[in-house]
């Protein structure tokens, strides 16, 4: 079992020194982005990797350490757990199935998963697939369940349960312990249960797992060679960095959480990728290469996010208005030890993907603002 990694003064100095040592190429046009990456490391993020594609070409930068024990730097080619960026892939597949006439987003959950969403006021007969994808279903997020949080988001629980394999139906059952957060279609709240259910609908509609359908419909056609749906595999493919968390103790030392069974996230956040692949995916999606115009318009039809007036939520995509007025389509992704973001302009021609290999410090918002507003 990996021990805690203590970020000593010497290690912190090394991590900070590495922040500007591995940028390729040095591009004045992205100076603000590099500054935001350096600032994230200074704020306590172990390491950062970022890749941008725009009309000038591809630019990558790394900052800080990929391994706090050895001081090894992060790499632009690092594979990492993308967390909820998985949701954009899942929504894309469901919209492709709609375009093929195999389902409708106005179908109820109960049409495809009879009796699964039931109890404590939950009723799958009243919830549509569209409401799952837009987080307007009202279904409680299983990741907010206190037993789940104690098992996977505290140090003692994580030590004991990090290698647990959980089925999607078990995750849904955790959510069914709770009453809905609101009546379907009447409000908005982010719920990971929505996308676990969406993954199960893909399986029911196609006869294949959501992993198989994402692979054959998105990963293989776009040649996303660093992208995978790992199932219950607990390790990261190489090249990769270590991943760190404080597991609910802000004053604690970083804990190596690189190895874990990602079935705890399922279709809500289990995937692995790298920054170049995420740029390619977002460019293809927003550029109209993965969905017909009608389905892309559905994906980009948004609802209000009460917690943030600058963000509206579509179907697996966030519509974000930055401080300078620039509009990007984006999503963030968090899983133990990993914080990620991907974004693209509406035409898909200017993309960014970044990852922090720590989940307690810094914010990806500053990186977005720097790239799209800072130069």
Tab-separated table of C-alpha atoms in Angstrom, residues 31 40 49 70 81 104 110 121-122 195 214 239 244 256-257 259 302 307 319 321 333 350 353 355 362 364:
chain	number	residue	atom	x	y	z
A	31	UNK	CA	2.794	33.382	-22.081
A	40	UNK	CA	-0.944	26.618	-10.019
A	49	UNK	CA	0.369	19.407	-18.120
A	70	UNK	CA	11.688	11.168	-7.130
A	81	UNK	CA	-7.776	9.985	-15.328
A	104	UNK	CA	-35.055	9.153	-28.446
A	110	UNK	CA	-37.981	3.294	-17.368
A	121	UNK	CA	-39.974	9.057	-4.442
A	122	UNK	CA	-37.776	8.198	-7.425
A	195	UNK	CA	-24.411	9.374	-16.360
A	214	UNK	CA	-17.208	4.779	-26.983
A	239	UNK	CA	3.664	7.463	-19.793
A	244	UNK	CA	-2.111	12.770	-5.266
A	256	UNK	CA	-0.498	8.725	-3.528
A	257	UNK	CA	-3.842	7.612	-4.990
A	259	UNK	CA	-3.842	3.087	-8.163
A	302	UNK	CA	-28.419	24.668	-22.402
A	307	UNK	CA	-24.504	28.261	-8.789
A	319	UNK	CA	-21.350	26.752	-22.106
A	321	UNK	CA	-18.601	32.887	-20.875
A	333	UNK	CA	-13.238	16.380	-14.600
A	350	UNK	CA	-8.951	26.635	-30.622
A	353	UNK	CA	-6.802	20.452	-22.343
A	355	UNK	CA	-4.529	18.251	-15.984
A	362	UNK	CA	-5.299	25.591	-7.660
A	364	UNK	CA	-8.372	25.175	-13.887
